XYZ file of C-alpha atoms in Angstrom:
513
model
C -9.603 16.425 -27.153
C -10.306 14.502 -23.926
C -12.922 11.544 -25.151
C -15.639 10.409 -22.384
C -16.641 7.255 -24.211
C -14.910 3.591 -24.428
C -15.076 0.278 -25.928
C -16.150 -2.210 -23.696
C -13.413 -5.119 -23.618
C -14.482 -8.911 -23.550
C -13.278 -10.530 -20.048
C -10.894 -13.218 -20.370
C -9.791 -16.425 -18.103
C -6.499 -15.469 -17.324
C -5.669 -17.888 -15.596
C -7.208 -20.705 -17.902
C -4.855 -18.893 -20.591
C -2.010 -19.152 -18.476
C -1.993 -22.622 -17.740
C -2.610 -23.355 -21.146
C 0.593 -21.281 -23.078
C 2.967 -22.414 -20.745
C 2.621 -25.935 -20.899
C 5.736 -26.163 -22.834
C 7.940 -24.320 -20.841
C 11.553 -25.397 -19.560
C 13.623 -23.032 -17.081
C 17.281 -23.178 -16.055
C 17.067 -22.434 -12.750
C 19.218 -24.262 -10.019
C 17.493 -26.072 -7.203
C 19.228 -25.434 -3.901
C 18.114 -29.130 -2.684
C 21.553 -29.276 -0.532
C 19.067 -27.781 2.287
C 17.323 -30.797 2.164
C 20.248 -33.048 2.712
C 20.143 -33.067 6.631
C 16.221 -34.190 6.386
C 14.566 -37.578 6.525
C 12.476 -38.834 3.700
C 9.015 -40.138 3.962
C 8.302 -43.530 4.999
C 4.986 -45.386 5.150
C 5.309 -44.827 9.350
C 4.828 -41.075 8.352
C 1.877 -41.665 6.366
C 0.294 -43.642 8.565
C 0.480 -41.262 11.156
C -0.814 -37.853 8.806
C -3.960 -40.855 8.343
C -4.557 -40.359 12.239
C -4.405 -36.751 11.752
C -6.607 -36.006 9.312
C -9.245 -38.109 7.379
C -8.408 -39.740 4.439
C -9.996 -37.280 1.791
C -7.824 -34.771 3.106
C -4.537 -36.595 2.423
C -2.840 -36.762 -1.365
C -0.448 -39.668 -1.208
C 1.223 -42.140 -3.254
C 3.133 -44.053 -0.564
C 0.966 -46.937 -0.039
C -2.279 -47.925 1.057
C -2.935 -44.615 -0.246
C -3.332 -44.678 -4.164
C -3.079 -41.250 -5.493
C -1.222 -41.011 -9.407
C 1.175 -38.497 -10.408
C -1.911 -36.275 -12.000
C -2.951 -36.155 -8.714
C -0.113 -34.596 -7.238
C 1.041 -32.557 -10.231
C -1.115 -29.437 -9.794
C 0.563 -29.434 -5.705
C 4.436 -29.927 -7.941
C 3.780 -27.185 -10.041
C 3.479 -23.585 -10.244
C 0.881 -21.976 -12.081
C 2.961 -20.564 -14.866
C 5.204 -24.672 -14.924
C 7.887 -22.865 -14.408
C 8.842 -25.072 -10.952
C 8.481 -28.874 -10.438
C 8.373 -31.077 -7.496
C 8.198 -34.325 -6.572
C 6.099 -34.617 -3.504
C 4.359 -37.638 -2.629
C 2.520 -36.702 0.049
C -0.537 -33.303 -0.076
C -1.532 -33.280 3.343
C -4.874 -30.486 3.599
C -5.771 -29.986 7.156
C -8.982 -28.007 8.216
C -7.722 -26.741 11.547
C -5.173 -25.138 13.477
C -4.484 -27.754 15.485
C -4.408 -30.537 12.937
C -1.565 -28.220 11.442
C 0.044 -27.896 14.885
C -0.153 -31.707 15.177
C 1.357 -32.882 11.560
C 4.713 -30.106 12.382
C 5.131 -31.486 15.534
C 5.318 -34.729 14.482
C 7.127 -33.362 10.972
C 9.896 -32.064 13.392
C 10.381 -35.006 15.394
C 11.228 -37.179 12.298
C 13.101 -34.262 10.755
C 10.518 -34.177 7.400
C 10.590 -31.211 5.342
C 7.153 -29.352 5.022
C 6.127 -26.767 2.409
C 3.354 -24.754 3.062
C 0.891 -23.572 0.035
C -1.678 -21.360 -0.500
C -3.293 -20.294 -3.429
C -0.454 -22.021 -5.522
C -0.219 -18.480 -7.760
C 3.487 -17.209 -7.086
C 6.007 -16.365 -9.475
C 9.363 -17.180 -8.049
C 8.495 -20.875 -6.705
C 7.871 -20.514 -2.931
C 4.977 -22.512 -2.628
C 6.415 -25.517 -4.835
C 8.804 -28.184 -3.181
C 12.489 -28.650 -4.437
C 11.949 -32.314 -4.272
C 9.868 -34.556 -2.150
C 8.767 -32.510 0.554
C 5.396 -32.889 2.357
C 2.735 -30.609 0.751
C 0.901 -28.533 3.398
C -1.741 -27.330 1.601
C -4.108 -24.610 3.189
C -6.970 -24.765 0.888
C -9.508 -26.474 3.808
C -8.864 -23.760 6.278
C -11.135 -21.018 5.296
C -13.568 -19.807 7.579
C -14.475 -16.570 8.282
C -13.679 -16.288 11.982
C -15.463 -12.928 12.691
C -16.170 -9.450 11.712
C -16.039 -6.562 13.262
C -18.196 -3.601 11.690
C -17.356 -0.997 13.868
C -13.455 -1.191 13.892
C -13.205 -2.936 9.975
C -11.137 -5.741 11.949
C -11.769 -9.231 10.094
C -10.443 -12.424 11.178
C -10.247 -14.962 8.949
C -8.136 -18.444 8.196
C -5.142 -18.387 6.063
C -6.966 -20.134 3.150
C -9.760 -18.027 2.245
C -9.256 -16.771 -1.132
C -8.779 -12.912 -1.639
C -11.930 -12.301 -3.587
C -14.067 -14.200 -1.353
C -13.132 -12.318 1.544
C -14.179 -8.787 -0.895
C -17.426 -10.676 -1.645
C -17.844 -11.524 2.076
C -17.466 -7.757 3.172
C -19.399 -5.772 0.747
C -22.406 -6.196 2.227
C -20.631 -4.403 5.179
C -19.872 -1.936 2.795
C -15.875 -2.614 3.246
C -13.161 -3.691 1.088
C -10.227 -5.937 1.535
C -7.291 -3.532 1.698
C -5.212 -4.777 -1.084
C -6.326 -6.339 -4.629
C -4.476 -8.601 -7.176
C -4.645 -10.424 -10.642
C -4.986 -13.370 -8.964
C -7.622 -12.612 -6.230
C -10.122 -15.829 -7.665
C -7.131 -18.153 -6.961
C -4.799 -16.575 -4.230
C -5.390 -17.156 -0.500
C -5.070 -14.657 2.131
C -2.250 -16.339 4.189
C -0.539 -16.638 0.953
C -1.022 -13.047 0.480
C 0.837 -12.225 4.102
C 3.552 -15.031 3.777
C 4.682 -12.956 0.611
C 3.697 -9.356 1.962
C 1.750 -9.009 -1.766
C 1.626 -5.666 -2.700
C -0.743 -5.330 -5.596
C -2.939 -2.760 -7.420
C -3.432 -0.340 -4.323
C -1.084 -0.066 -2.229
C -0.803 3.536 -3.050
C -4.214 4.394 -1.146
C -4.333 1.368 1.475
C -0.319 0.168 2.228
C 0.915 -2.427 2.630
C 0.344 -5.690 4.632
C 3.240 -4.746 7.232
C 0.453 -2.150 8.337
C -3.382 -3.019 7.490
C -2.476 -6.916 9.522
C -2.979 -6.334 13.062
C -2.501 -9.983 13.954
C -1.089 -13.100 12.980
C -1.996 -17.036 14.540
C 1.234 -19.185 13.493
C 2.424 -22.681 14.100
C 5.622 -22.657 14.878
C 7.891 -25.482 13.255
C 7.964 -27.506 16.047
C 4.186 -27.210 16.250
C 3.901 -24.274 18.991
C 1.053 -22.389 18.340
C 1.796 -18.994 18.574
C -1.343 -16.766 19.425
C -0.558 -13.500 17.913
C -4.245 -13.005 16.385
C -4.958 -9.376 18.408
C -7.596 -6.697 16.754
C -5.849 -4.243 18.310
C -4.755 -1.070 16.257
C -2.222 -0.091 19.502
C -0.346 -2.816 20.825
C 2.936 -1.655 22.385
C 4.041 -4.484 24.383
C 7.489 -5.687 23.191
C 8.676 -6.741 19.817
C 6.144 -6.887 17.252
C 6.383 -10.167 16.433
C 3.954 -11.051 13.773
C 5.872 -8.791 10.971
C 8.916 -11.785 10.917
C 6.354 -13.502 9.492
C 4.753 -11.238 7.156
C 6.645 -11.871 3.953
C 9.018 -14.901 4.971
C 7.199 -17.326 2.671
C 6.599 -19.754 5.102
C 10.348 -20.375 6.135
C 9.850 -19.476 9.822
C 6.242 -21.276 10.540
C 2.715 -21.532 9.116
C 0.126 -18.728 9.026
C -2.975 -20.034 10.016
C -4.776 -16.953 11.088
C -5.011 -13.209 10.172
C -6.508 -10.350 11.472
C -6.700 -7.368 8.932
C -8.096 -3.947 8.687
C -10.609 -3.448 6.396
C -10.934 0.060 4.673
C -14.573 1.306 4.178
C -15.942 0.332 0.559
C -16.100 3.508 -1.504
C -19.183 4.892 -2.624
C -17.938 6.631 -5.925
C -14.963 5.394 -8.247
C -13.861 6.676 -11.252
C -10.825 5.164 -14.012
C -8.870 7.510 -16.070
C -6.451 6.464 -18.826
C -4.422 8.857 -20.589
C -1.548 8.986 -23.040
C 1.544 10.888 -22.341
C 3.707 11.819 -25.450
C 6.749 10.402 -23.864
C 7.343 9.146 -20.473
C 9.412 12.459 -19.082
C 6.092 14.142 -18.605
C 5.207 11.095 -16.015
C 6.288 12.790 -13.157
C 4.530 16.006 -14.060
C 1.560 14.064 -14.051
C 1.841 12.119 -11.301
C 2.247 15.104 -9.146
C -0.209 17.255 -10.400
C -2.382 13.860 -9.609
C -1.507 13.813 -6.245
C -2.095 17.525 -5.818
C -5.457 17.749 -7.513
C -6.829 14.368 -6.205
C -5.464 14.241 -2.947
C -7.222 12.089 -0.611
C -9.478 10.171 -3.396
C -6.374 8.655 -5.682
C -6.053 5.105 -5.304
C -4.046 4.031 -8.150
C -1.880 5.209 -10.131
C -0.750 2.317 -12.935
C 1.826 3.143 -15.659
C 2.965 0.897 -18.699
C 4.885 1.682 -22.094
C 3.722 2.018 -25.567
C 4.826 -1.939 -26.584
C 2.216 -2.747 -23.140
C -0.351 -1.055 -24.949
C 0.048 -2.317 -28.310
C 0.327 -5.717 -27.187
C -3.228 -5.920 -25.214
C -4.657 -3.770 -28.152
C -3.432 -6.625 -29.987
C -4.630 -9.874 -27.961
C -8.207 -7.695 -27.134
C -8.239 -6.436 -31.037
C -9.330 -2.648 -29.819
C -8.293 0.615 -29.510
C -8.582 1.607 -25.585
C -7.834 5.473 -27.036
C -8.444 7.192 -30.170
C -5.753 6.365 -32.170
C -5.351 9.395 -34.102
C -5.139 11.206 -30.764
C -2.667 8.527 -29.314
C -0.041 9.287 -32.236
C 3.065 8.018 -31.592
C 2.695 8.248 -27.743
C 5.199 6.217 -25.597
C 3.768 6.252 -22.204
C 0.163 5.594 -20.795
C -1.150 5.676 -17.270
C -4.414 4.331 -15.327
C -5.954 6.814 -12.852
C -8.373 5.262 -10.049
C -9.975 7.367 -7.645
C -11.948 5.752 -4.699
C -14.170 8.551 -2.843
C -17.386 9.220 -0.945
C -19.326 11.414 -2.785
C -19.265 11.132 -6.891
C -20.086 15.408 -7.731
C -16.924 15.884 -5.210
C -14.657 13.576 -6.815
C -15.961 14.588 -10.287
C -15.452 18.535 -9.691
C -11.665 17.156 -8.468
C -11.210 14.990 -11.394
C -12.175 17.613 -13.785
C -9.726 19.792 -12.003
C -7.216 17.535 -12.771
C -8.022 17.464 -16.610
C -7.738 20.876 -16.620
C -4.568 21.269 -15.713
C -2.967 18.703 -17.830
C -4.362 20.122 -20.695
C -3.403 23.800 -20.063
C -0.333 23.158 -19.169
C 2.172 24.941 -20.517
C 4.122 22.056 -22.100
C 1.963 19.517 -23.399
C 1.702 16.609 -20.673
C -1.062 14.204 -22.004
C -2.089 13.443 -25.903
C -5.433 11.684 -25.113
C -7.638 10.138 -22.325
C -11.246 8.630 -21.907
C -12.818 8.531 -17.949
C -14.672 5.984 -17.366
C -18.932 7.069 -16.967
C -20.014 3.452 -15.458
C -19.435 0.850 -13.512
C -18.601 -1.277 -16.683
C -16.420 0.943 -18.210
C -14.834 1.237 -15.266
C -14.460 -2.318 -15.000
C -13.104 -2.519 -19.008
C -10.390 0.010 -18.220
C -9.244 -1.527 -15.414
C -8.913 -5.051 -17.662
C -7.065 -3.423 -20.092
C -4.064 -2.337 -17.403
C -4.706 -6.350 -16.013
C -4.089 -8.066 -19.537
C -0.878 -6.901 -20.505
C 0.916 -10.234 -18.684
C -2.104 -12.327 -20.679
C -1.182 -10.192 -23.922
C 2.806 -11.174 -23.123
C 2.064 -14.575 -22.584
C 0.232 -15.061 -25.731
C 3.119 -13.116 -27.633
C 5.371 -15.879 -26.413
C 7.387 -17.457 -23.719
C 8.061 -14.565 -20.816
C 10.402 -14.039 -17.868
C 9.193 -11.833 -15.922
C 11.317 -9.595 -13.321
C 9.695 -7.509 -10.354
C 11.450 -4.826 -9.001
C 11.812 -1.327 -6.943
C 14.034 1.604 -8.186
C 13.250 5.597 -8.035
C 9.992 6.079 -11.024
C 12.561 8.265 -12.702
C 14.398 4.936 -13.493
C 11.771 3.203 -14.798
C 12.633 3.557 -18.445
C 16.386 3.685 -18.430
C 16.146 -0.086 -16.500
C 13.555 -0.978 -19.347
C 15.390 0.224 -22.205
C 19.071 -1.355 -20.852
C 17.022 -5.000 -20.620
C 16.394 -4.311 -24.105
C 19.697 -2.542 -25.179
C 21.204 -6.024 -23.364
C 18.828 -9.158 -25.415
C 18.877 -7.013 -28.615
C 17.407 -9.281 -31.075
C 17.565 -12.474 -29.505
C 14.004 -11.852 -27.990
C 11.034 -10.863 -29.299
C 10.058 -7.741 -27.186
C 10.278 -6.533 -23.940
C 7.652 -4.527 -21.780
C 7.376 -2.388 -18.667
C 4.676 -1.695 -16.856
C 3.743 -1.247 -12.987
C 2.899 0.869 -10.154
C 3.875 4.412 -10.355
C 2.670 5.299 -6.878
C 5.122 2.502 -5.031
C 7.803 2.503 -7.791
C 7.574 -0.962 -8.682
C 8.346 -1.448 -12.502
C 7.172 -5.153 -14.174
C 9.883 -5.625 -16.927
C 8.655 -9.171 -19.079
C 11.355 -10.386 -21.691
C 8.897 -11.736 -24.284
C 11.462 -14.759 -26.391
C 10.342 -17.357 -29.007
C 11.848 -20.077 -26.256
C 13.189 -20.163 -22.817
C 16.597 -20.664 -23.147
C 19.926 -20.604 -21.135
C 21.508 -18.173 -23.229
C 18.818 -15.603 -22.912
C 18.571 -16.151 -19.361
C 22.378 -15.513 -18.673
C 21.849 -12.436 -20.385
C 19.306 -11.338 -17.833
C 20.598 -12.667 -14.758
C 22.374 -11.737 -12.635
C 22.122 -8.339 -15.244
C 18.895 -6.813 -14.275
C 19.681 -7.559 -10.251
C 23.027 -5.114 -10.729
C 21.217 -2.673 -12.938
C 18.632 -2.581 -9.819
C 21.285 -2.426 -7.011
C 23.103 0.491 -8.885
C 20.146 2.625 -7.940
C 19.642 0.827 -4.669
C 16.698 -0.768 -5.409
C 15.045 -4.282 -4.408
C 15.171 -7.395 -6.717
C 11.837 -8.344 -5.325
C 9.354 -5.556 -5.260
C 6.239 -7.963 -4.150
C 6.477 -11.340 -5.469
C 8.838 -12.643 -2.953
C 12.327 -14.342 -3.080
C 10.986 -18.179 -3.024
C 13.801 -20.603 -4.883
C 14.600 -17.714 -7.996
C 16.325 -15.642 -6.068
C 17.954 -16.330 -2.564
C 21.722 -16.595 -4.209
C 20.762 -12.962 -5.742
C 19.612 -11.862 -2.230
C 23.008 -9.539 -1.494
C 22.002 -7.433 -4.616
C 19.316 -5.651 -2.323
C 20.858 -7.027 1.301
C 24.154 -6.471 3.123
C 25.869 -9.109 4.648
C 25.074 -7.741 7.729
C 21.592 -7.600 6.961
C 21.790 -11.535 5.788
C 23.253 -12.981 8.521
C 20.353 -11.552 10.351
C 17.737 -13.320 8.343
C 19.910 -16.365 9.068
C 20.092 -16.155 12.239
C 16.511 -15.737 12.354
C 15.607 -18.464 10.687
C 18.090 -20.522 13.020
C 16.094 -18.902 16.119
C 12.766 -20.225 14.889
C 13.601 -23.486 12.798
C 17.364 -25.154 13.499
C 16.332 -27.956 12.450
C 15.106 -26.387 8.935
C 12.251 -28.108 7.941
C 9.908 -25.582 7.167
C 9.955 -24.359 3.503
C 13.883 -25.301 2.924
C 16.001 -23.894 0.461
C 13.442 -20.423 0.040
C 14.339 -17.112 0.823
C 17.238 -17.351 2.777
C 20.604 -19.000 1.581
C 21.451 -20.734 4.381
């Protein structure tokens, strides 16, 4: 029986907890630092010159006369998660475009590695230096540069943070087309630079469409004027989308002009239980068909997802006696413009699934407010929180056909056996991307081997990607040819020749050059 109520769950810091339970973690991952072997280091010359750039509370140094400790630094030397360390003396945080423009020029004069950083809240290291790179971080540059309410178009700088951009436009009644766990801490040019996907990409799309213009620095500290509102601009290569996803390898987004959906004016959340996760596709179809134009998302994760945030939150999302022994679960959103329409659709939906001929769902509850609406949605958002708590995770992000989704989960499994503690799936049905996290007692090398380069081959056997949206960064450009040709590789090399010879800009990322 379908069940229109729901406990509310308590919100949680994620990103406090992070911090916190990985403090103690240790990776074996090699650092490619041979690309920084035809650089210069820093010398005091350097500083002295950033100091003429920018004022002095906008430079993090410890090459003398400035005085900044190792704690100072640290939190520009590490990810979010400690999985990656650098050793970076120098945070340089400009507030302009053209105090970026001037530090690269002078950066590739002397031949000084730069690595630009946004929000600092990647997974596979791209915003962390190998070694001793300069820090560019983009935290200062975040200005709303204007809005239009007509068209949707707003221009911004690359280091506004994702949810102050949503604050900033829902008094326009518009959204920010794509949303992520990290939307307090990530910044929008962070969010291009590694084409982030994210929770809706199945209504909005991705960045390579809703960005209609791009302002870059080039690495030698060109500024390259790309920042257009234009929906239709067919004038030559589109050049922008090189740099949409290239994790600041090719130059430095300091500008972006997206496309801004229309907020919704009714929203609805749906979770459900599926007895196993063969009847998936059924529902996801009959979704599609029944919802149409008002599905948004369309989340899926497996019955050790559900049990672990159940768990951490220490309540039952469904009624268990309904839930049984299901094995699959799935989040519904619907984003619409008029709530009786999208409530005669949604009940259309429920209909179906539970007349069906062969039973397709064991239990659901719909959220009936905003809050509940809000505590569903947490619920599908905590399972990384409710792995990390478990214990130490690795977590893989990848593409492959839905239909795939638990054969790849249950071979990771089949493959660690007991050495780990569990593994989880979870992710987005409606752009096939499948979150696998290996939950062990301990990071260790022998675990680690037994993932990697495993779980790439298992993906390229189905010819999927090894990075669905968190990026390459330094994890995986020597697993690049799992998802590339060679052809296709000596292309992005080439590229990154074309705009950077000399190789400064984000070295040893992305591309193994």
């Amino acid at each position: 029986m379908f069940t229109r109520s729901i406990g509310r769950l308590s919100p949680t810091a994620k990103t406090a907890f992070l911090r916190a339970a990985s403090l103690q973690r240790h990776r074996f991952y090699a650092t490619n630092t041979d690309a920084l072997s035809s650089l210069n280091k820093l010398e005091a010359k350097d500083i002295d010159h950033f100091a003429s750039i920018l004022p002095k509370n906008a430079i993090l140094s410890s090459v003398p006369p400035f005085e900044s400790t190792a704690d100072d630094l640290q939190p520009f030397n590490t990810d979010w998660m400690n999985k990656y360390h650098g050793k970076s003396k120098c945070v340089l945080k400009p507030r302009t475009t053209q105090e970026v423009s001037a530090i690269l020029k002078w950066c590739w004069e002397r031949r000084i590695a730069v690595v630009p950083q946004g929000g600092n809240t990647g997974l596979v290291g791209g915003g962390v230096p190998l070694d001793d790179e300069v820090v560019l971080n983009l935290s200062n540059l975040n200005n709303v540069r204007s809005f239009d309410p007509v068209s949707g178009v707003l221009v911004c700088d690359a280091g506004c943070i994702l949810e102050s951009l949503t604050e900033y436009l829902a008094p326009h009644k518009h959204i920010m087309p794509l949303d992520l766990g990290a939307k307090g801490s990530c910044q929008i040019g962070g969010n291009v630079s590694t084409n982030a996907g994210g929770l809706r990409l199945l209504r909005y799309g991705s960045l390579h469409g809703s960005v209609l213009g791009l302002e870059v620095v080039l690495p030698n500290g060109n500024v390259m004027d790309q920042l257009t509102t234009l929906r239709k601009d067919n004038t030559g290569y589109d050049l922008k989308q090189l740099f949409i996803g290239a994790e600041g390898t090719l130059g430095v987004i300091t500008g972006v002009s997206v496309l801004t959906p229309a907020a919704p004016s009714a929203q609805q959340a749906i979770l459900l239980s599926l007895p196993s996760f063969e009847t998936l596709p059924d529902v996801f179809k009959a979704a599609k068909r029944h919802l149409s134009e008002i599905i948004s998302a369309f989340e899926y994760f497996d019955r050790q997802s559900y049990d672990l945030v159940c768990s951490l939150t220490g309540r039952k999302a469904l009624d268990e006696s309904e839930v049984g022994d299901s094995q699959a679960f799935v989040l519904i959103e619907t984003s619409g413009g008029k709530a009786a329409h999208d409530e005669e659709k949604v009940n259309g939906l429920l209909e179906h699934l539970y007349s069906s001929d062969k039973p397709l769902i064991t239990s659901g509850t719909l959220s009936q407010n905003s809050a509940q609406f809000v505590s569903l949605w947490a619920f599908r958002e905590l399972i990384p929180e409710a792995a990390g708590k478990h214990g130490k995770v690795y977590k893989y992000d990848v593409s492959v056909p839905v239909s795939q989704f638990v054969e790849i989960t249950n071979r990771v499994r089949e493959r660690v056996g007991d050495k780990v503690k569990e593994v989880v799936g979870y992710g987005h049905v409606g752009d096939g991307n499948i979150h696998i996290n290996v939950i062990a007692d301990a990071y260790t090398r022998e675990i680690e081997e037994l993932l990697e380069p495993f779980i790439y081959e298992v993906v390229s056997s189905h010819r999927g990607s090894i990075s669905a949206e968190h990026g390459i960064g330094r994890m995986k450009p020597n697993h690049l040819h799992y998802s590339k040709d060679t052809v296709s590789i000596e292309l992005m090399k080439q590229i990154k020749r074309a705009f950077d010879e000399r190789g400064i800009m984000n070295p040893g990322k992305v591309v193994p050059m």
